[in-house]
Amino acid sequence: MRIRIDLGYDGTAFSGWAAQPQRRTVEGVLSAALTTLLRSPEPVRLVVAGRTDAGVHARGQVAHADVDPRVWEAVRGRSERPAEEVAATRLRGILPPDVGIRAVSRAPEGFDARFSALRRRYLYRLCDDPTRADPLRRHDTALVRGPLDVEAMSDAAGRLLGLHDFAAFCRRREGATTVRTLLAHEWSRAPDGTVEGTVVADAFCHSMVRALVGAVVPVGLGRFGRDVPADLLAAGVRDPRVRVMPAHGLSLEEVVYPPDAELSARADEARATRLMPG
């Protein structure tokens, strides 16, 4: 049976999601906790909605694991609560404080944490006024030197929406496509004075969100014209003027899935290689 795990984490002390030898990762910590919970002789394998980089945070991450139904039911012990509730409680006791379990549930048929997702929503936080920098938010807010024109950033960002080849904002991987659909990219000033960017797409390639932010921050600082990010997108190559922004300002906020009846079809669609039309 397949188990869905909704979780969040402070990415500060992690070397990203993906398990790596001799490094502390979210996948490694969560897999170890599940392995302990299930008393499994082998590490429990996980599939995740978004493989976050080192230092990136998450409030709305989703993962799944396949488990033996009999072993799963044994998690209940003498409790009358469902195994999922017991598992969530016990995982919270096993995991370190920088990982939080929001919910554990039985995944519906056809669910795949990665491929069934319709879209992912990220938040990027910037502080452009050193007098208002909050030391309590230093691990999730990046600093920039100079005041930002938020309206100009949103205007420039909006010109990137739609289905495109985002090669200019992705680190290429052999055999992987960089075609994505950017659904939202907008900026606003929060009540505490920070500048917040919301970036939503059907999926993201490696470093794409932080590069998209790095393309519009110079617009906010007056160093780029509003049309420059769109010109970079059209050029289709990485430009040294675009800075990949610091990881700690980024958080995965939400992963959205279709109705249960459409999960399998969505997964099949997402597995197909994305190509530009025509």
Short mmCIF file of C-alpha atoms in Angstrom, two decimals:
data_model
loop_
_atom_site.label_atom_id
_atom_site.label_comp_id
_atom_site.label_asym_id
_atom_site.label_seq_id
_atom_site.Cartn_x
_atom_site.Cartn_y
_atom_site.Cartn_z
CA MET A 1 0.00 0.00 0.00
CA ARG A 2 1.10 3.58 -0.63
CA ILE A 3 1.37 6.12 2.18
CA ARG A 4 1.27 9.88 1.65
CA ILE A 5 3.28 12.06 4.01
CA ASP A 6 2.71 15.82 4.24
CA LEU A 7 5.61 17.55 5.91
CA GLY A 8 7.58 20.71 6.41
CA TYR A 9 11.17 21.44 7.37
CA ASP A 10 13.69 24.12 8.15
CA GLY A 11 16.31 23.49 5.48
CA THR A 12 19.11 25.39 7.24
CA ALA A 13 20.98 22.35 8.56
CA PHE A 14 20.18 20.03 5.65
CA SER A 15 22.15 19.33 2.48
CA GLY A 16 18.88 19.37 0.54
CA TRP A 17 16.20 16.71 0.18
CA ALA A 18 18.02 13.93 -1.67
CA ALA A 19 19.94 11.36 0.35
CA GLN A 20 23.72 11.69 0.04
CA PRO A 21 26.52 9.70 1.68
CA GLN A 22 27.92 11.31 4.81
CA ARG A 23 25.51 14.25 4.59
CA ARG A 24 22.43 15.15 6.59
CA THR A 25 19.45 15.32 4.23
CA VAL A 26 15.69 15.48 4.69
CA GLU A 27 15.19 12.24 2.78
CA GLY A 28 17.83 10.50 4.86
CA VAL A 29 16.33 11.64 8.16
CA LEU A 30 12.74 10.83 7.16
CA SER A 31 13.69 7.45 5.68
CA ALA A 32 15.56 6.54 8.86
CA ALA A 33 12.53 7.51 10.97
CA LEU A 34 10.17 5.41 8.83
CA THR A 35 12.61 2.50 8.88
CA THR A 36 12.64 2.65 12.68
CA LEU A 37 8.86 2.98 12.86
CA LEU A 38 8.27 -0.02 10.62
CA ARG A 39 11.21 -2.02 11.98
CA SER A 40 12.22 -2.56 8.38
CA PRO A 41 15.38 -4.53 7.58
CA GLU A 42 15.95 -2.23 4.59
CA PRO A 43 15.77 1.58 4.40
CA VAL A 44 12.31 2.80 3.42
CA ARG A 45 12.40 4.42 -0.01
CA LEU A 46 10.67 7.74 -0.60
CA VAL A 47 9.39 9.67 -3.62
CA VAL A 48 8.99 13.43 -3.17
CA ALA A 49 7.04 16.17 -4.93
CA GLY A 50 9.96 18.60 -5.06
CA ARG A 51 13.65 17.81 -4.51
CA THR A 52 14.70 20.96 -2.66
CA ASP A 53 18.32 22.11 -2.69
CA ALA A 54 20.60 22.56 0.31
CA GLY A 55 19.25 25.30 2.58
CA VAL A 56 15.80 25.50 0.96
CA HIS A 57 12.84 25.22 3.32
CA ALA A 58 9.40 23.66 2.94
CA ARG A 59 5.99 24.13 4.54
CA GLY A 60 4.02 22.09 2.03
CA GLN A 61 6.24 19.23 0.92
CA VAL A 62 4.65 15.88 -0.02
CA ALA A 63 6.27 12.45 -0.21
CA HIS A 64 5.08 8.88 -0.59
CA ALA A 65 6.36 5.47 0.47
CA ASP A 66 5.18 1.95 -0.38
CA VAL A 67 4.77 -0.31 2.63
CA ASP A 68 3.54 -3.80 3.45
CA PRO A 69 -0.12 -3.47 4.60
CA ARG A 70 0.35 -5.96 7.44
CA VAL A 71 3.44 -4.17 8.70
CA TRP A 72 1.60 -0.86 8.46
CA GLU A 73 -1.36 -2.08 10.51
CA ALA A 74 1.06 -3.36 13.16
CA VAL A 75 2.09 0.27 13.77
CA ARG A 76 -1.18 0.69 15.68
CA GLY A 77 -0.10 -1.64 18.45
CA ARG A 78 -2.89 -1.58 21.03
CA SER A 79 -4.23 1.79 19.92
CA GLU A 80 -7.75 2.06 18.52
CA ARG A 81 -6.71 4.98 16.33
CA PRO A 82 -6.05 4.45 12.62
CA ALA A 83 -2.50 3.41 11.76
CA GLU A 84 -1.98 6.71 9.93
CA GLU A 85 -2.70 8.78 13.04
CA VAL A 86 -0.48 6.58 15.18
CA ALA A 87 2.31 6.77 12.59
CA ALA A 88 2.13 10.57 12.45
CA THR A 89 2.36 10.81 16.24
CA ARG A 90 5.25 8.37 16.48
CA LEU A 91 7.16 10.00 13.62
CA ARG A 92 6.93 13.35 15.38
CA GLY A 93 8.58 11.73 18.35
CA ILE A 94 11.37 10.18 16.29
CA LEU A 95 12.18 13.05 13.94
CA PRO A 96 14.38 16.03 14.88
CA PRO A 97 12.69 19.38 15.59
CA ASP A 98 13.59 20.84 12.19
CA VAL A 99 11.23 18.38 10.46
CA GLY A 100 7.50 18.53 11.09
CA ILE A 101 4.89 15.96 10.06
CA ARG A 102 1.63 17.62 9.07
CA ALA A 103 -0.28 14.46 8.16
CA VAL A 104 0.10 10.82 7.20
CA SER A 105 -2.61 9.25 5.06
CA ARG A 106 -3.35 6.31 2.79
CA ALA A 107 -2.75 7.46 -0.77
CA PRO A 108 -5.59 6.94 -3.24
CA GLU A 109 -5.06 4.65 -6.20
CA GLY A 110 -2.85 6.22 -8.87
CA PHE A 111 -1.23 8.74 -6.51
CA ASP A 112 2.41 9.62 -7.11
CA ALA A 113 3.86 12.42 -4.98
CA ARG A 114 6.02 13.63 -7.85
CA PHE A 115 4.24 12.89 -11.08
CA SER A 116 0.61 13.35 -9.99
CA ALA A 117 1.22 16.98 -8.95
CA LEU A 118 -0.46 19.68 -11.02
CA ARG A 119 1.65 22.55 -9.70
CA ARG A 120 4.12 23.63 -7.03
CA ARG A 121 4.06 27.00 -5.30
CA TYR A 122 7.23 28.57 -3.89
CA LEU A 123 7.75 31.70 -1.81
CA TYR A 124 10.91 33.80 -1.86
CA ARG A 125 11.52 36.43 0.86
CA LEU A 126 13.78 39.47 0.45
CA CYS A 127 14.72 42.30 2.80
CA ASP A 128 15.83 45.50 1.06
CA ASP A 129 16.06 47.71 4.15
CA PRO A 130 18.84 46.85 6.64
CA THR A 131 17.11 48.88 9.37
CA ARG A 132 14.14 46.47 9.18
CA ALA A 133 16.12 43.23 8.93
CA ASP A 134 14.68 40.82 11.48
CA PRO A 135 17.40 38.64 13.06
CA LEU A 136 14.71 36.07 13.93
CA ARG A 137 14.01 35.62 10.20
CA ARG A 138 17.62 35.51 9.06
CA HIS A 139 17.35 31.85 8.03
CA ASP A 140 14.42 32.38 5.64
CA THR A 141 14.99 35.89 4.27
CA ALA A 142 17.72 36.97 1.85
CA LEU A 143 19.19 40.47 2.01
CA VAL A 144 19.67 42.77 -0.98
CA ARG A 145 21.53 46.04 -1.10
CA GLY A 146 19.28 48.86 -2.21
CA PRO A 147 15.53 49.52 -2.27
CA LEU A 148 13.45 47.37 -4.62
CA ASP A 149 10.79 48.60 -7.03
CA VAL A 150 8.24 45.84 -6.43
CA GLU A 151 5.90 46.92 -9.20
CA ALA A 152 8.71 46.79 -11.76
CA MET A 153 9.70 43.31 -10.56
CA SER A 154 6.14 42.02 -10.93
CA ASP A 155 5.84 43.54 -14.40
CA ALA A 156 9.07 41.91 -15.56
CA ALA A 157 8.18 38.60 -13.94
CA GLY A 158 4.75 38.53 -15.55
CA ARG A 159 6.34 38.60 -19.00
CA LEU A 160 7.80 35.13 -18.34
CA LEU A 161 4.47 33.35 -17.82
CA GLY A 162 3.34 30.48 -20.00
CA LEU A 163 4.82 27.42 -21.67
CA HIS A 164 8.49 28.05 -22.52
CA ASP A 165 11.88 26.43 -22.66
CA PHE A 166 13.43 27.78 -19.46
CA ALA A 167 16.98 26.72 -20.35
CA ALA A 168 18.18 30.25 -19.48
CA PHE A 169 17.11 29.67 -15.87
CA CYS A 170 17.93 25.98 -15.36
CA ARG A 171 21.01 23.91 -14.79
CA ARG A 172 20.98 21.44 -17.64
CA ARG A 173 20.94 17.71 -16.94
CA GLU A 174 21.75 15.14 -19.57
CA GLY A 175 18.56 13.86 -21.17
CA ALA A 176 16.25 16.17 -19.16
CA THR A 177 13.94 18.74 -20.69
CA THR A 178 13.81 22.35 -19.53
CA VAL A 179 10.33 23.00 -20.94
CA ARG A 180 7.97 24.11 -18.18
CA THR A 181 4.73 26.07 -17.77
CA LEU A 182 5.15 29.07 -15.46
CA LEU A 183 1.71 29.78 -14.01
CA ALA A 184 2.45 32.70 -11.69
CA HIS A 185 5.39 34.94 -10.84
CA GLU A 186 4.44 37.99 -8.82
CA TRP A 187 5.92 40.26 -6.17
CA SER A 188 4.47 42.30 -3.31
CA ARG A 189 5.57 44.02 -0.13
CA ALA A 190 4.47 42.27 3.05
CA PRO A 191 3.19 44.12 6.15
CA ASP A 192 6.58 43.61 7.85
CA GLY A 193 8.32 45.44 5.00
CA THR A 194 9.88 42.40 3.34
CA VAL A 195 9.42 41.76 -0.36
CA GLU A 196 7.77 38.44 -1.17
CA GLY A 197 7.77 36.63 -4.49
CA THR A 198 5.32 33.87 -5.38
CA VAL A 199 6.42 31.49 -8.14
CA VAL A 200 4.10 28.74 -9.39
CA ALA A 201 4.70 26.21 -12.17
CA ASP A 202 3.64 22.74 -13.19
CA ALA A 203 7.18 21.66 -12.29
CA PHE A 204 10.62 23.18 -11.86
CA CYS A 205 14.07 22.16 -13.01
CA HIS A 206 17.22 22.48 -10.93
CA SER A 207 17.82 26.04 -9.60
CA MET A 208 14.99 27.44 -11.75
CA VAL A 209 13.13 29.33 -9.01
CA ARG A 210 16.23 31.00 -7.60
CA ALA A 211 17.42 31.94 -11.09
CA LEU A 212 14.01 33.43 -11.94
CA VAL A 213 14.26 35.52 -8.77
CA GLY A 214 17.81 36.46 -9.68
CA ALA A 215 16.61 37.74 -13.06
CA VAL A 216 14.02 40.14 -11.64
CA VAL A 217 15.90 41.47 -8.60
CA PRO A 218 18.16 43.59 -10.89
CA VAL A 219 14.98 45.02 -12.40
CA GLY A 220 13.83 46.04 -8.93
CA LEU A 221 17.22 47.64 -8.29
CA GLY A 222 17.09 49.56 -11.57
CA ARG A 223 20.01 47.67 -13.13
CA PHE A 224 17.92 45.83 -15.75
CA GLY A 225 15.09 47.14 -17.86
CA ARG A 226 11.75 45.41 -17.42
CA ASP A 227 12.14 43.58 -20.71
CA VAL A 228 15.54 42.02 -19.88
CA PRO A 229 14.26 38.83 -18.13
CA ALA A 230 12.04 38.04 -21.13
CA ASP A 231 14.98 38.66 -23.47
CA LEU A 232 17.08 36.25 -21.42
CA LEU A 233 14.32 33.65 -21.63
CA ALA A 234 14.17 34.02 -25.40
CA ALA A 235 17.97 33.70 -25.71
CA GLY A 236 17.78 30.26 -24.07
CA VAL A 237 21.26 30.29 -22.51
CA ARG A 238 22.53 31.04 -19.01
CA ASP A 239 23.65 34.64 -18.67
CA PRO A 240 26.42 35.46 -16.16
CA ARG A 241 24.56 38.63 -15.19
CA VAL A 242 21.81 36.52 -13.61
CA ARG A 243 22.60 35.52 -10.04
CA VAL A 244 21.14 32.34 -8.61
CA MET A 245 19.75 33.73 -5.36
CA PRO A 246 20.63 32.29 -1.94
CA ALA A 247 18.82 29.09 -1.03
CA HIS A 248 17.68 30.17 2.43
CA GLY A 249 15.20 32.73 1.08
CA LEU A 250 13.18 30.02 -0.66
CA SER A 251 10.39 27.84 0.68
CA LEU A 252 8.16 25.24 -0.98
CA GLU A 253 4.72 26.32 0.23
CA GLU A 254 2.24 24.06 -1.54
CA VAL A 255 1.86 21.12 -3.90
CA VAL A 256 -1.53 20.80 -5.61
CA TYR A 257 -2.98 17.53 -6.93
CA PRO A 258 -6.02 16.80 -9.11
CA PRO A 259 -9.11 14.91 -7.90
CA ASP A 260 -8.45 11.26 -7.05
CA ALA A 261 -10.00 9.98 -10.29
CA GLU A 262 -7.47 12.00 -12.32
CA LEU A 263 -4.28 11.15 -10.40
CA SER A 264 -3.13 8.29 -12.62
CA ALA A 265 -3.76 10.16 -15.88
CA ARG A 266 -1.92 13.19 -14.55
CA ALA A 267 1.06 11.02 -13.59
CA ASP A 268 1.19 9.52 -17.10
CA GLU A 269 1.06 13.00 -18.62
CA ALA A 270 3.83 14.32 -16.37
CA ARG A 271 6.12 11.36 -17.12
CA ALA A 272 6.02 12.17 -20.84
CA THR A 273 8.90 14.35 -22.03
CA ARG A 274 7.81 17.97 -22.30
CA LEU A 275 8.42 19.53 -25.70
CA MET A 276 7.66 22.92 -27.17
CA PRO A 277 4.68 22.80 -29.58
CA GLY A 278 5.37 22.96 -33.29
#
